[in-house]
Each structure stands twice: as structure tokens, then as C-alpha cells.
Amino acid sequence: VGNSLIMIAVQVNPALHEPMYLFLSMLAVTEVGVSVSTLPTVMGILWFDIRQVDFEGCLAQMFFIHTFSCMESGVLLAMSYDRFVAIYNPLRYTVILTIPRIIYMGLGITLKSVILMAPLPILLRQLPYCHTNVLSHSYCLHSDLIQLPCADTKLNSILGLAIVLATFGLDSLLIVVSYILILYTVLGIASREGRWKALNTCVSHICAVLVHYVPMIGVSVMHRVAKHVSPLVHTLMSSIYLFVPPVLNPIIYSVKTKPIRQGIATLFSCKRELL
């Protein structure tokens, strides 16, 4: 609901048709995608106690969860570039980040994510499954599924690691580089008030980056280091990784970004007027 409100507010309010808010709308789309991808199995378990999933459906869910997560990482990188341009060259901000360029960036992020994630379900589908197949979570993840086949999954593991490094690893590195450049630019601003104002425009994005990457790192560490910890801990960490960012990001941007608050308030005021 929170992400949908942001998407609608940006769409209907011409004042929000600026690069920063268009990227925020893209982020909301990816988070809605992640939430909708997890919905069938999670709500099936919680509401109807359905504890089985079709293999083809499981592969499809895995593909969409990882694809939208990869897209979310790419959008966060694009947003860091947006903040760098806004601070480094504010006078040419809207000239550099035009709406067509933003659309091309969004399409590029989507295409990259789909191409990188497509081989994962194809390879898993070719493997034999001859044991009792029990998943660790209420949804299908690649790291969970590669534990199930009774065949060598080294290729799947190597490919999965390569994809993680090429997407989340590279994106996070470039985000760090962009913020180093932002900090260098901000330190060159003469007035203390100007430095604070420039940094304040990045707070929401920094929070979104931390909310996305910290749970992801926690899940990765838990899978590799704490294998003998209670399964409940792994389930909790994985749930935090998928469910917390889509909940917190709309709150963060609504609290820290006045135009977004005003856009959402306008939606409700228009609804009351119609009633």
C-alpha cells in the first residue's frame, strides 16, 4: 500500500515529475514486485496452511524474487548517480537526467536483471530430485533450491555467486564510490549551511541503501558462517531481507521528503472532495 501510494502520487502530480521522484517511483515498483512475488506461498501458508508448492511455480517465484531484488539494487545505484549529479552539477541536473534517459536507465536495469537471472531456473530444472524436498523458507530462493538436487550443483553455485558479484557486489561498490565523490564535492562547498543542505538530500537514499543491503549481507553471512544455528534464525533473517525494505522505504521517504508527503496528502484530499 505504501509503495503504491508513492507510485500514484508521482504519476498524478506533475510537480513530482523530476528525476529524484521518478527514480523513487521505480524503486517502489521493484518493491511491489518483490512483495507480489512472495505473496502466493507466504499467504498460502499463513491463511490456508498450504505447505506444498508446484516445482514449476517454485522456479517461477524464485526467478521473479531474484529479478526484482536485482532491479531494486540497480535502481538504488541509479539513485546514487542522481544524487551525485544533483550535488556536483545542480545547474545542469535536469539537462543531464532527462525523462527519456531515466526511462532508458529503467529499461536497461530491467533487461540486465532478466538476462542475468534467466539461466538459474533453466539449470535447476535440468537436475534430478530424488529425496524429500523441504524448503527452509516460505518462498523459493536459489540458495535454498540448490541444496535439494541429488546431483552436482557446483555450476549452479558458481553461476549464482558470479551473478551476485556482478549485480549486488558491483552495485554496492559503485554506490560507495558515488558517495565518496559526493562527500568530496560537499566538502568543497564554502558555507556550512550549504554542506548540510546538500547532505540532507541524500539521507533518505542512504537509509534505503542500508535497509536493502544490511539484511542481505546478514542473510549471506548466516548461510555461510552460522549453518548450525536454529532454522528459525535463518527464516527470520530471510523474512527481514525480503519484507522489511518494502515496508520501511515508503515510510522513510514520506517522513524525509516533503514533496512526497504533500503528494500523498493531495491524493487523500482529492478523494475526500470526490466523496
Short mmCIF file of N, CA and C in Angstrom, two decimals, residues 75-226:
data_model
loop_
_atom_site.label_atom_id
_atom_site.label_comp_id
_atom_site.label_asym_id
_atom_site.label_seq_id
_atom_site.Cartn_x
_atom_site.Cartn_y
_atom_site.Cartn_z
N VAL A 75 18.29 0.13 -9.22
CA VAL A 75 17.63 1.43 -9.04
C VAL A 75 18.31 2.23 -7.93
N LEU A 76 18.73 1.57 -6.87
CA LEU A 76 19.47 2.26 -5.80
C LEU A 76 20.77 2.85 -6.33
N LEU A 77 21.44 2.13 -7.23
CA LEU A 77 22.65 2.66 -7.86
C LEU A 77 22.31 3.88 -8.72
N ALA A 78 21.23 3.79 -9.50
CA ALA A 78 20.81 4.93 -10.32
C ALA A 78 20.46 6.13 -9.45
N MET A 79 19.86 5.89 -8.30
CA MET A 79 19.51 6.98 -7.39
C MET A 79 20.75 7.63 -6.79
N SER A 80 21.80 6.84 -6.56
CA SER A 80 23.06 7.42 -6.07
C SER A 80 23.70 8.30 -7.14
N TYR A 81 23.59 7.89 -8.41
CA TYR A 81 24.07 8.72 -9.50
C TYR A 81 23.25 10.01 -9.59
N ASP A 82 21.96 9.88 -9.39
CA ASP A 82 21.07 11.05 -9.38
C ASP A 82 21.50 12.05 -8.31
N ARG A 83 21.81 11.57 -7.11
CA ARG A 83 22.23 12.47 -6.03
C ARG A 83 23.57 13.11 -6.34
N PHE A 84 24.48 12.36 -6.98
CA PHE A 84 25.79 12.91 -7.34
C PHE A 84 25.64 14.05 -8.35
N VAL A 85 24.82 13.82 -9.38
CA VAL A 85 24.62 14.86 -10.40
C VAL A 85 23.97 16.09 -9.77
N ALA A 86 22.98 15.87 -8.88
CA ALA A 86 22.27 16.99 -8.26
C ALA A 86 23.20 17.86 -7.41
N ILE A 87 24.20 17.24 -6.80
CA ILE A 87 25.12 18.00 -5.93
C ILE A 87 26.32 18.53 -6.71
N TYR A 88 26.84 17.72 -7.63
CA TYR A 88 28.04 18.11 -8.37
C TYR A 88 27.74 19.17 -9.43
N ASN A 89 26.61 19.04 -10.11
CA ASN A 89 26.29 19.98 -11.19
C ASN A 89 24.79 20.31 -11.15
N PRO A 90 24.34 21.06 -10.12
CA PRO A 90 22.91 21.30 -9.95
C PRO A 90 22.28 22.11 -11.09
N LEU A 91 23.06 22.98 -11.72
CA LEU A 91 22.50 23.82 -12.78
C LEU A 91 22.14 23.01 -14.03
N ARG A 92 22.82 21.88 -14.25
CA ARG A 92 22.56 21.05 -15.43
C ARG A 92 21.86 19.73 -15.05
N TYR A 93 21.34 19.69 -13.83
CA TYR A 93 20.74 18.47 -13.30
C TYR A 93 19.62 17.93 -14.20
N THR A 94 18.65 18.78 -14.51
CA THR A 94 17.53 18.34 -15.34
C THR A 94 17.91 18.19 -16.81
N VAL A 95 19.04 18.80 -17.20
CA VAL A 95 19.50 18.64 -18.59
C VAL A 95 20.18 17.29 -18.77
N ILE A 96 20.94 16.88 -17.75
CA ILE A 96 21.64 15.59 -17.82
C ILE A 96 20.66 14.43 -17.62
N LEU A 97 19.82 14.53 -16.59
CA LEU A 97 18.87 13.46 -16.29
C LEU A 97 17.50 13.83 -16.85
N THR A 98 17.37 13.69 -18.15
CA THR A 98 16.08 13.93 -18.80
C THR A 98 15.17 12.71 -18.63
N ILE A 99 13.88 12.91 -18.84
CA ILE A 99 12.92 11.81 -18.68
C ILE A 99 13.23 10.64 -19.64
N PRO A 100 13.55 10.90 -20.93
CA PRO A 100 13.92 9.77 -21.81
C PRO A 100 15.12 8.99 -21.29
N ARG A 101 16.14 9.68 -20.77
CA ARG A 101 17.32 8.99 -20.23
C ARG A 101 16.95 8.16 -19.01
N ILE A 102 16.09 8.69 -18.17
CA ILE A 102 15.65 7.94 -17.00
C ILE A 102 14.89 6.68 -17.42
N ILE A 103 14.05 6.81 -18.44
CA ILE A 103 13.32 5.64 -18.95
C ILE A 103 14.29 4.60 -19.50
N TYR A 104 15.29 5.04 -20.25
CA TYR A 104 16.29 4.11 -20.79
C TYR A 104 17.07 3.42 -19.67
N MET A 105 17.39 4.17 -18.62
CA MET A 105 18.08 3.58 -17.47
C MET A 105 17.21 2.51 -16.82
N GLY A 106 15.91 2.81 -16.67
CA GLY A 106 15.00 1.82 -16.08
C GLY A 106 14.88 0.57 -16.93
N LEU A 107 14.78 0.75 -18.25
CA LEU A 107 14.70 -0.40 -19.16
C LEU A 107 15.99 -1.20 -19.14
N GLY A 108 17.13 -0.50 -19.06
CA GLY A 108 18.42 -1.18 -19.00
C GLY A 108 18.56 -2.02 -17.74
N ILE A 109 18.14 -1.47 -16.60
CA ILE A 109 18.19 -2.20 -15.34
C ILE A 109 17.30 -3.44 -15.41
N THR A 110 16.11 -3.29 -15.97
CA THR A 110 15.18 -4.41 -16.09
C THR A 110 15.75 -5.50 -17.00
N LEU A 111 16.26 -5.11 -18.16
CA LEU A 111 16.80 -6.08 -19.12
C LEU A 111 17.99 -6.81 -18.52
N LYS A 112 18.89 -6.09 -17.86
CA LYS A 112 20.06 -6.73 -17.25
C LYS A 112 19.63 -7.76 -16.21
N SER A 113 18.66 -7.40 -15.37
CA SER A 113 18.21 -8.30 -14.32
C SER A 113 17.59 -9.57 -14.89
N VAL A 114 16.76 -9.41 -15.91
CA VAL A 114 16.10 -10.57 -16.52
C VAL A 114 17.12 -11.50 -17.18
N ILE A 115 18.07 -10.92 -17.92
CA ILE A 115 19.07 -11.74 -18.62
C ILE A 115 19.95 -12.49 -17.64
N LEU A 116 20.35 -11.84 -16.55
CA LEU A 116 21.23 -12.49 -15.59
C LEU A 116 20.52 -13.59 -14.81
N MET A 117 19.24 -13.40 -14.49
CA MET A 117 18.52 -14.37 -13.67
C MET A 117 17.89 -15.51 -14.46
N ALA A 118 17.73 -15.35 -15.77
CA ALA A 118 17.07 -16.37 -16.59
C ALA A 118 17.76 -17.74 -16.53
N PRO A 119 19.11 -17.83 -16.52
CA PRO A 119 19.72 -19.16 -16.51
C PRO A 119 19.47 -19.96 -15.23
N LEU A 120 19.18 -19.29 -14.11
CA LEU A 120 19.06 -20.00 -12.83
C LEU A 120 17.93 -21.04 -12.84
N PRO A 121 16.69 -20.69 -13.17
CA PRO A 121 15.64 -21.73 -13.20
C PRO A 121 15.85 -22.76 -14.30
N ILE A 122 16.47 -22.35 -15.41
CA ILE A 122 16.71 -23.31 -16.51
C ILE A 122 17.67 -24.40 -16.06
N LEU A 123 18.76 -24.02 -15.38
CA LEU A 123 19.73 -25.01 -14.90
C LEU A 123 19.13 -25.89 -13.81
N LEU A 124 18.38 -25.29 -12.90
CA LEU A 124 17.78 -26.08 -11.82
C LEU A 124 16.77 -27.09 -12.36
N ARG A 125 16.11 -26.75 -13.42
CA ARG A 125 15.09 -27.63 -14.00
C ARG A 125 15.71 -28.89 -14.61
N GLN A 126 16.98 -28.81 -15.00
CA GLN A 126 17.65 -29.95 -15.62
C GLN A 126 18.16 -30.98 -14.61
N LEU A 127 18.18 -30.63 -13.32
CA LEU A 127 18.77 -31.50 -12.31
C LEU A 127 17.76 -32.52 -11.78
N PRO A 128 18.24 -33.70 -11.35
CA PRO A 128 17.33 -34.71 -10.77
C PRO A 128 17.06 -34.43 -9.28
N TYR A 129 15.84 -34.71 -8.85
CA TYR A 129 15.44 -34.52 -7.45
C TYR A 129 14.89 -35.85 -6.96
N CYS A 130 15.62 -36.48 -6.05
CA CYS A 130 15.24 -37.84 -5.66
C CYS A 130 15.09 -38.01 -4.16
N HIS A 131 15.09 -36.91 -3.41
CA HIS A 131 14.91 -37.01 -1.97
C HIS A 131 13.64 -36.26 -1.56
N THR A 132 13.36 -36.27 -0.27
CA THR A 132 12.27 -35.45 0.24
C THR A 132 12.71 -33.99 0.17
N ASN A 133 11.99 -33.19 -0.60
CA ASN A 133 12.41 -31.81 -0.86
C ASN A 133 11.66 -30.85 0.05
N VAL A 134 12.35 -30.38 1.07
CA VAL A 134 11.77 -29.46 2.04
C VAL A 134 12.51 -28.13 1.98
N LEU A 135 11.77 -27.06 1.77
CA LEU A 135 12.36 -25.73 1.70
C LEU A 135 12.52 -25.14 3.10
N SER A 136 13.51 -24.27 3.25
CA SER A 136 13.77 -23.66 4.55
C SER A 136 12.89 -22.45 4.81
N HIS A 137 12.35 -21.86 3.75
CA HIS A 137 11.59 -20.62 3.89
C HIS A 137 10.19 -20.78 3.31
N SER A 138 9.40 -19.73 3.47
CA SER A 138 8.02 -19.76 2.96
C SER A 138 7.95 -19.30 1.51
N TYR A 139 9.08 -19.23 0.86
CA TYR A 139 9.16 -18.86 -0.55
C TYR A 139 10.42 -19.50 -1.11
N CYS A 140 10.59 -19.44 -2.42
CA CYS A 140 11.69 -20.16 -3.08
C CYS A 140 12.85 -19.22 -3.38
N LEU A 141 14.02 -19.55 -2.86
CA LEU A 141 15.26 -18.82 -3.13
C LEU A 141 16.26 -19.76 -3.77
N HIS A 142 17.15 -19.21 -4.59
CA HIS A 142 18.14 -20.04 -5.29
C HIS A 142 19.07 -20.74 -4.31
N SER A 143 19.51 -20.01 -3.26
CA SER A 143 20.42 -20.60 -2.28
C SER A 143 19.79 -21.78 -1.55
N ASP A 144 18.47 -21.80 -1.47
CA ASP A 144 17.75 -22.90 -0.83
C ASP A 144 17.55 -24.06 -1.80
N LEU A 145 17.19 -23.75 -3.03
CA LEU A 145 16.87 -24.78 -4.02
C LEU A 145 18.09 -25.59 -4.45
N ILE A 146 19.27 -24.98 -4.47
CA ILE A 146 20.44 -25.74 -4.92
C ILE A 146 20.90 -26.77 -3.89
N GLN A 147 20.28 -26.76 -2.71
CA GLN A 147 20.60 -27.78 -1.71
C GLN A 147 19.80 -29.06 -1.94
N LEU A 148 18.79 -29.03 -2.81
CA LEU A 148 17.85 -30.15 -2.94
C LEU A 148 18.23 -31.21 -3.96
N PRO A 149 18.83 -30.89 -5.12
CA PRO A 149 19.09 -31.93 -6.13
C PRO A 149 20.07 -32.99 -5.64
N CYS A 150 19.89 -34.23 -6.12
CA CYS A 150 20.83 -35.30 -5.81
C CYS A 150 21.83 -35.43 -6.97
N ALA A 151 22.48 -34.32 -7.28
CA ALA A 151 23.48 -34.26 -8.35
C ALA A 151 24.43 -33.11 -8.03
N ASP A 152 25.49 -33.02 -8.79
CA ASP A 152 26.49 -31.98 -8.58
C ASP A 152 25.89 -30.61 -8.95
N THR A 153 25.91 -29.67 -7.99
CA THR A 153 25.35 -28.33 -8.23
C THR A 153 26.45 -27.27 -8.23
N LYS A 154 27.69 -27.71 -8.50
CA LYS A 154 28.81 -26.76 -8.46
C LYS A 154 28.61 -25.64 -9.48
N LEU A 155 28.15 -25.99 -10.69
CA LEU A 155 27.92 -24.99 -11.72
C LEU A 155 26.88 -23.97 -11.28
N ASN A 156 25.80 -24.47 -10.65
CA ASN A 156 24.76 -23.57 -10.16
C ASN A 156 25.30 -22.62 -9.09
N SER A 157 26.14 -23.16 -8.19
CA SER A 157 26.71 -22.34 -7.13
C SER A 157 27.65 -21.27 -7.70
N ILE A 158 28.49 -21.68 -8.66
CA ILE A 158 29.43 -20.72 -9.26
C ILE A 158 28.67 -19.63 -10.01
N LEU A 159 27.64 -20.04 -10.77
CA LEU A 159 26.85 -19.07 -11.51
C LEU A 159 26.12 -18.12 -10.56
N GLY A 160 25.56 -18.68 -9.50
CA GLY A 160 24.86 -17.84 -8.52
C GLY A 160 25.80 -16.82 -7.89
N LEU A 161 27.01 -17.26 -7.53
CA LEU A 161 27.99 -16.35 -6.93
C LEU A 161 28.41 -15.28 -7.93
N ALA A 162 28.61 -15.67 -9.20
CA ALA A 162 29.01 -14.71 -10.23
C ALA A 162 27.92 -13.65 -10.44
N ILE A 163 26.67 -14.08 -10.40
CA ILE A 163 25.56 -13.13 -10.57
C ILE A 163 25.50 -12.17 -9.39
N VAL A 164 25.68 -12.69 -8.19
CA VAL A 164 25.67 -11.83 -7.00
C VAL A 164 26.78 -10.78 -7.08
N LEU A 165 27.97 -11.21 -7.49
CA LEU A 165 29.09 -10.27 -7.59
C LEU A 165 28.86 -9.24 -8.70
N ALA A 166 28.25 -9.69 -9.82
CA ALA A 166 28.04 -8.79 -10.96
C ALA A 166 26.89 -7.82 -10.74
N THR A 167 26.03 -8.12 -9.80
CA THR A 167 24.88 -7.24 -9.55
C THR A 167 25.03 -6.54 -8.20
N PHE A 168 24.73 -7.24 -7.13
CA PHE A 168 24.75 -6.61 -5.82
C PHE A 168 26.16 -6.15 -5.42
N GLY A 169 27.16 -6.98 -5.73
CA GLY A 169 28.53 -6.60 -5.38
C GLY A 169 29.00 -5.37 -6.12
N LEU A 170 28.82 -5.36 -7.45
CA LEU A 170 29.24 -4.22 -8.26
C LEU A 170 28.41 -2.99 -7.95
N ASP A 171 27.10 -3.17 -7.80
CA ASP A 171 26.22 -2.03 -7.49
C ASP A 171 26.62 -1.37 -6.17
N SER A 172 26.84 -2.18 -5.14
CA SER A 172 27.20 -1.62 -3.84
C SER A 172 28.54 -0.90 -3.90
N LEU A 173 29.49 -1.45 -4.66
CA LEU A 173 30.80 -0.80 -4.81
C LEU A 173 30.65 0.56 -5.50
N LEU A 174 29.85 0.61 -6.56
CA LEU A 174 29.65 1.87 -7.28
C LEU A 174 28.88 2.88 -6.44
N ILE A 175 27.97 2.41 -5.59
CA ILE A 175 27.26 3.31 -4.68
C ILE A 175 28.24 3.94 -3.69
N VAL A 176 29.16 3.13 -3.17
CA VAL A 176 30.18 3.65 -2.26
C VAL A 176 31.05 4.69 -2.97
N VAL A 177 31.45 4.39 -4.21
CA VAL A 177 32.27 5.33 -4.99
C VAL A 177 31.51 6.64 -5.21
N SER A 178 30.22 6.54 -5.54
CA SER A 178 29.42 7.74 -5.80
C SER A 178 29.33 8.61 -4.54
N TYR A 179 29.22 7.97 -3.37
CA TYR A 179 29.13 8.75 -2.14
C TYR A 179 30.48 9.32 -1.72
N ILE A 180 31.55 8.67 -2.10
CA ILE A 180 32.87 9.28 -1.88
C ILE A 180 33.00 10.55 -2.71
N LEU A 181 32.54 10.49 -3.96
CA LEU A 181 32.57 11.67 -4.83
C LEU A 181 31.61 12.75 -4.32
N ILE A 182 30.45 12.33 -3.81
CA ILE A 182 29.51 13.30 -3.24
C ILE A 182 30.13 14.00 -2.04
N LEU A 183 30.76 13.22 -1.15
CA LEU A 183 31.38 13.79 0.03
C LEU A 183 32.50 14.76 -0.35
N TYR A 184 33.29 14.37 -1.35
CA TYR A 184 34.37 15.24 -1.83
C TYR A 184 33.80 16.56 -2.37
N THR A 185 32.68 16.46 -3.11
CA THR A 185 32.04 17.66 -3.66
C THR A 185 31.46 18.53 -2.55
N VAL A 186 30.81 17.90 -1.56
CA VAL A 186 30.19 18.65 -0.47
C VAL A 186 31.24 19.39 0.35
N LEU A 187 32.39 18.77 0.57
CA LEU A 187 33.46 19.42 1.33
C LEU A 187 34.00 20.66 0.62
N GLY A 188 33.76 20.73 -0.68
CA GLY A 188 34.20 21.90 -1.44
C GLY A 188 33.22 23.06 -1.37
N ILE A 189 32.05 22.85 -0.77
CA ILE A 189 31.07 23.93 -0.60
C ILE A 189 31.52 24.83 0.54
N ALA A 190 31.48 26.12 0.30
CA ALA A 190 32.07 27.07 1.26
C ALA A 190 31.28 27.13 2.57
N SER A 191 29.97 27.30 2.49
CA SER A 191 29.18 27.53 3.70
C SER A 191 28.81 26.22 4.38
N ARG A 192 28.77 26.28 5.71
CA ARG A 192 28.38 25.10 6.48
C ARG A 192 26.92 24.75 6.21
N GLU A 193 26.08 25.78 6.08
CA GLU A 193 24.67 25.56 5.79
C GLU A 193 24.47 24.88 4.44
N GLY A 194 25.27 25.28 3.44
CA GLY A 194 25.19 24.66 2.12
C GLY A 194 25.61 23.21 2.15
N ARG A 195 26.65 22.89 2.94
CA ARG A 195 27.10 21.49 3.05
C ARG A 195 26.02 20.63 3.69
N TRP A 196 25.43 21.17 4.77
CA TRP A 196 24.39 20.41 5.47
C TRP A 196 23.16 20.20 4.57
N LYS A 197 22.79 21.23 3.82
CA LYS A 197 21.63 21.13 2.93
C LYS A 197 21.86 20.09 1.85
N ALA A 198 23.09 20.06 1.29
CA ALA A 198 23.42 19.09 0.24
C ALA A 198 23.38 17.66 0.79
N LEU A 199 23.97 17.46 1.96
CA LEU A 199 23.99 16.12 2.55
C LEU A 199 22.59 15.67 2.97
N ASN A 200 21.76 16.62 3.39
CA ASN A 200 20.41 16.28 3.84
C ASN A 200 19.56 15.69 2.71
N THR A 201 19.88 16.06 1.47
CA THR A 201 19.13 15.49 0.32
C THR A 201 19.47 14.02 0.09
N CYS A 202 20.56 13.55 0.71
CA CYS A 202 20.99 12.16 0.50
C CYS A 202 20.55 11.22 1.62
N VAL A 203 20.01 11.79 2.71
CA VAL A 203 19.72 10.97 3.89
C VAL A 203 18.74 9.84 3.56
N SER A 204 17.66 10.17 2.85
CA SER A 204 16.65 9.15 2.53
C SER A 204 17.25 8.01 1.71
N HIS A 205 18.09 8.38 0.73
CA HIS A 205 18.69 7.35 -0.11
C HIS A 205 19.68 6.50 0.68
N ILE A 206 20.46 7.12 1.56
CA ILE A 206 21.40 6.35 2.39
C ILE A 206 20.63 5.35 3.25
N CYS A 207 19.51 5.78 3.83
CA CYS A 207 18.69 4.87 4.64
C CYS A 207 18.15 3.72 3.79
N ALA A 208 17.71 4.02 2.57
CA ALA A 208 17.19 2.98 1.68
C ALA A 208 18.28 1.97 1.32
N VAL A 209 19.51 2.47 1.08
CA VAL A 209 20.63 1.58 0.77
C VAL A 209 20.93 0.66 1.95
N LEU A 210 20.97 1.22 3.16
CA LEU A 210 21.25 0.42 4.35
C LEU A 210 20.15 -0.61 4.59
N VAL A 211 18.89 -0.19 4.41
CA VAL A 211 17.76 -1.10 4.62
C VAL A 211 17.80 -2.25 3.64
N HIS A 212 18.33 -2.01 2.42
CA HIS A 212 18.39 -3.06 1.40
C HIS A 212 19.58 -3.99 1.61
N TYR A 213 20.77 -3.41 1.85
CA TYR A 213 21.99 -4.20 1.83
C TYR A 213 22.33 -4.86 3.18
N VAL A 214 21.99 -4.23 4.29
CA VAL A 214 22.35 -4.81 5.59
C VAL A 214 21.65 -6.15 5.81
N PRO A 215 20.31 -6.27 5.60
CA PRO A 215 19.70 -7.60 5.74
C PRO A 215 20.24 -8.62 4.74
N MET A 216 20.56 -8.16 3.51
CA MET A 216 21.12 -9.08 2.51
C MET A 216 22.45 -9.63 2.96
N ILE A 217 23.31 -8.77 3.48
CA ILE A 217 24.61 -9.23 3.99
C ILE A 217 24.41 -10.17 5.17
N GLY A 218 23.44 -9.84 6.04
CA GLY A 218 23.15 -10.70 7.19
C GLY A 218 22.72 -12.10 6.76
N VAL A 219 21.86 -12.17 5.74
CA VAL A 219 21.41 -13.48 5.24
C VAL A 219 22.58 -14.26 4.66
N SER A 220 23.44 -13.60 3.88
CA SER A 220 24.59 -14.27 3.27
C SER A 220 25.54 -14.80 4.34
N VAL A 221 25.79 -13.99 5.35
CA VAL A 221 26.68 -14.42 6.44
C VAL A 221 26.09 -15.60 7.19
N MET A 222 24.79 -15.54 7.46
CA MET A 222 24.13 -16.63 8.18
C MET A 222 24.20 -17.94 7.40
N HIS A 223 24.03 -17.89 6.08
CA HIS A 223 24.06 -19.11 5.26
C HIS A 223 25.45 -19.73 5.22
N ARG A 224 26.48 -18.90 5.33
CA ARG A 224 27.85 -19.41 5.17
C ARG A 224 28.56 -19.67 6.49
N VAL A 225 28.27 -18.87 7.51
CA VAL A 225 29.02 -18.95 8.77
C VAL A 225 28.23 -19.70 9.84
N ALA A 226 26.93 -19.38 9.94
CA ALA A 226 26.13 -19.94 11.04
C ALA A 226 25.18 -21.02 10.54
#
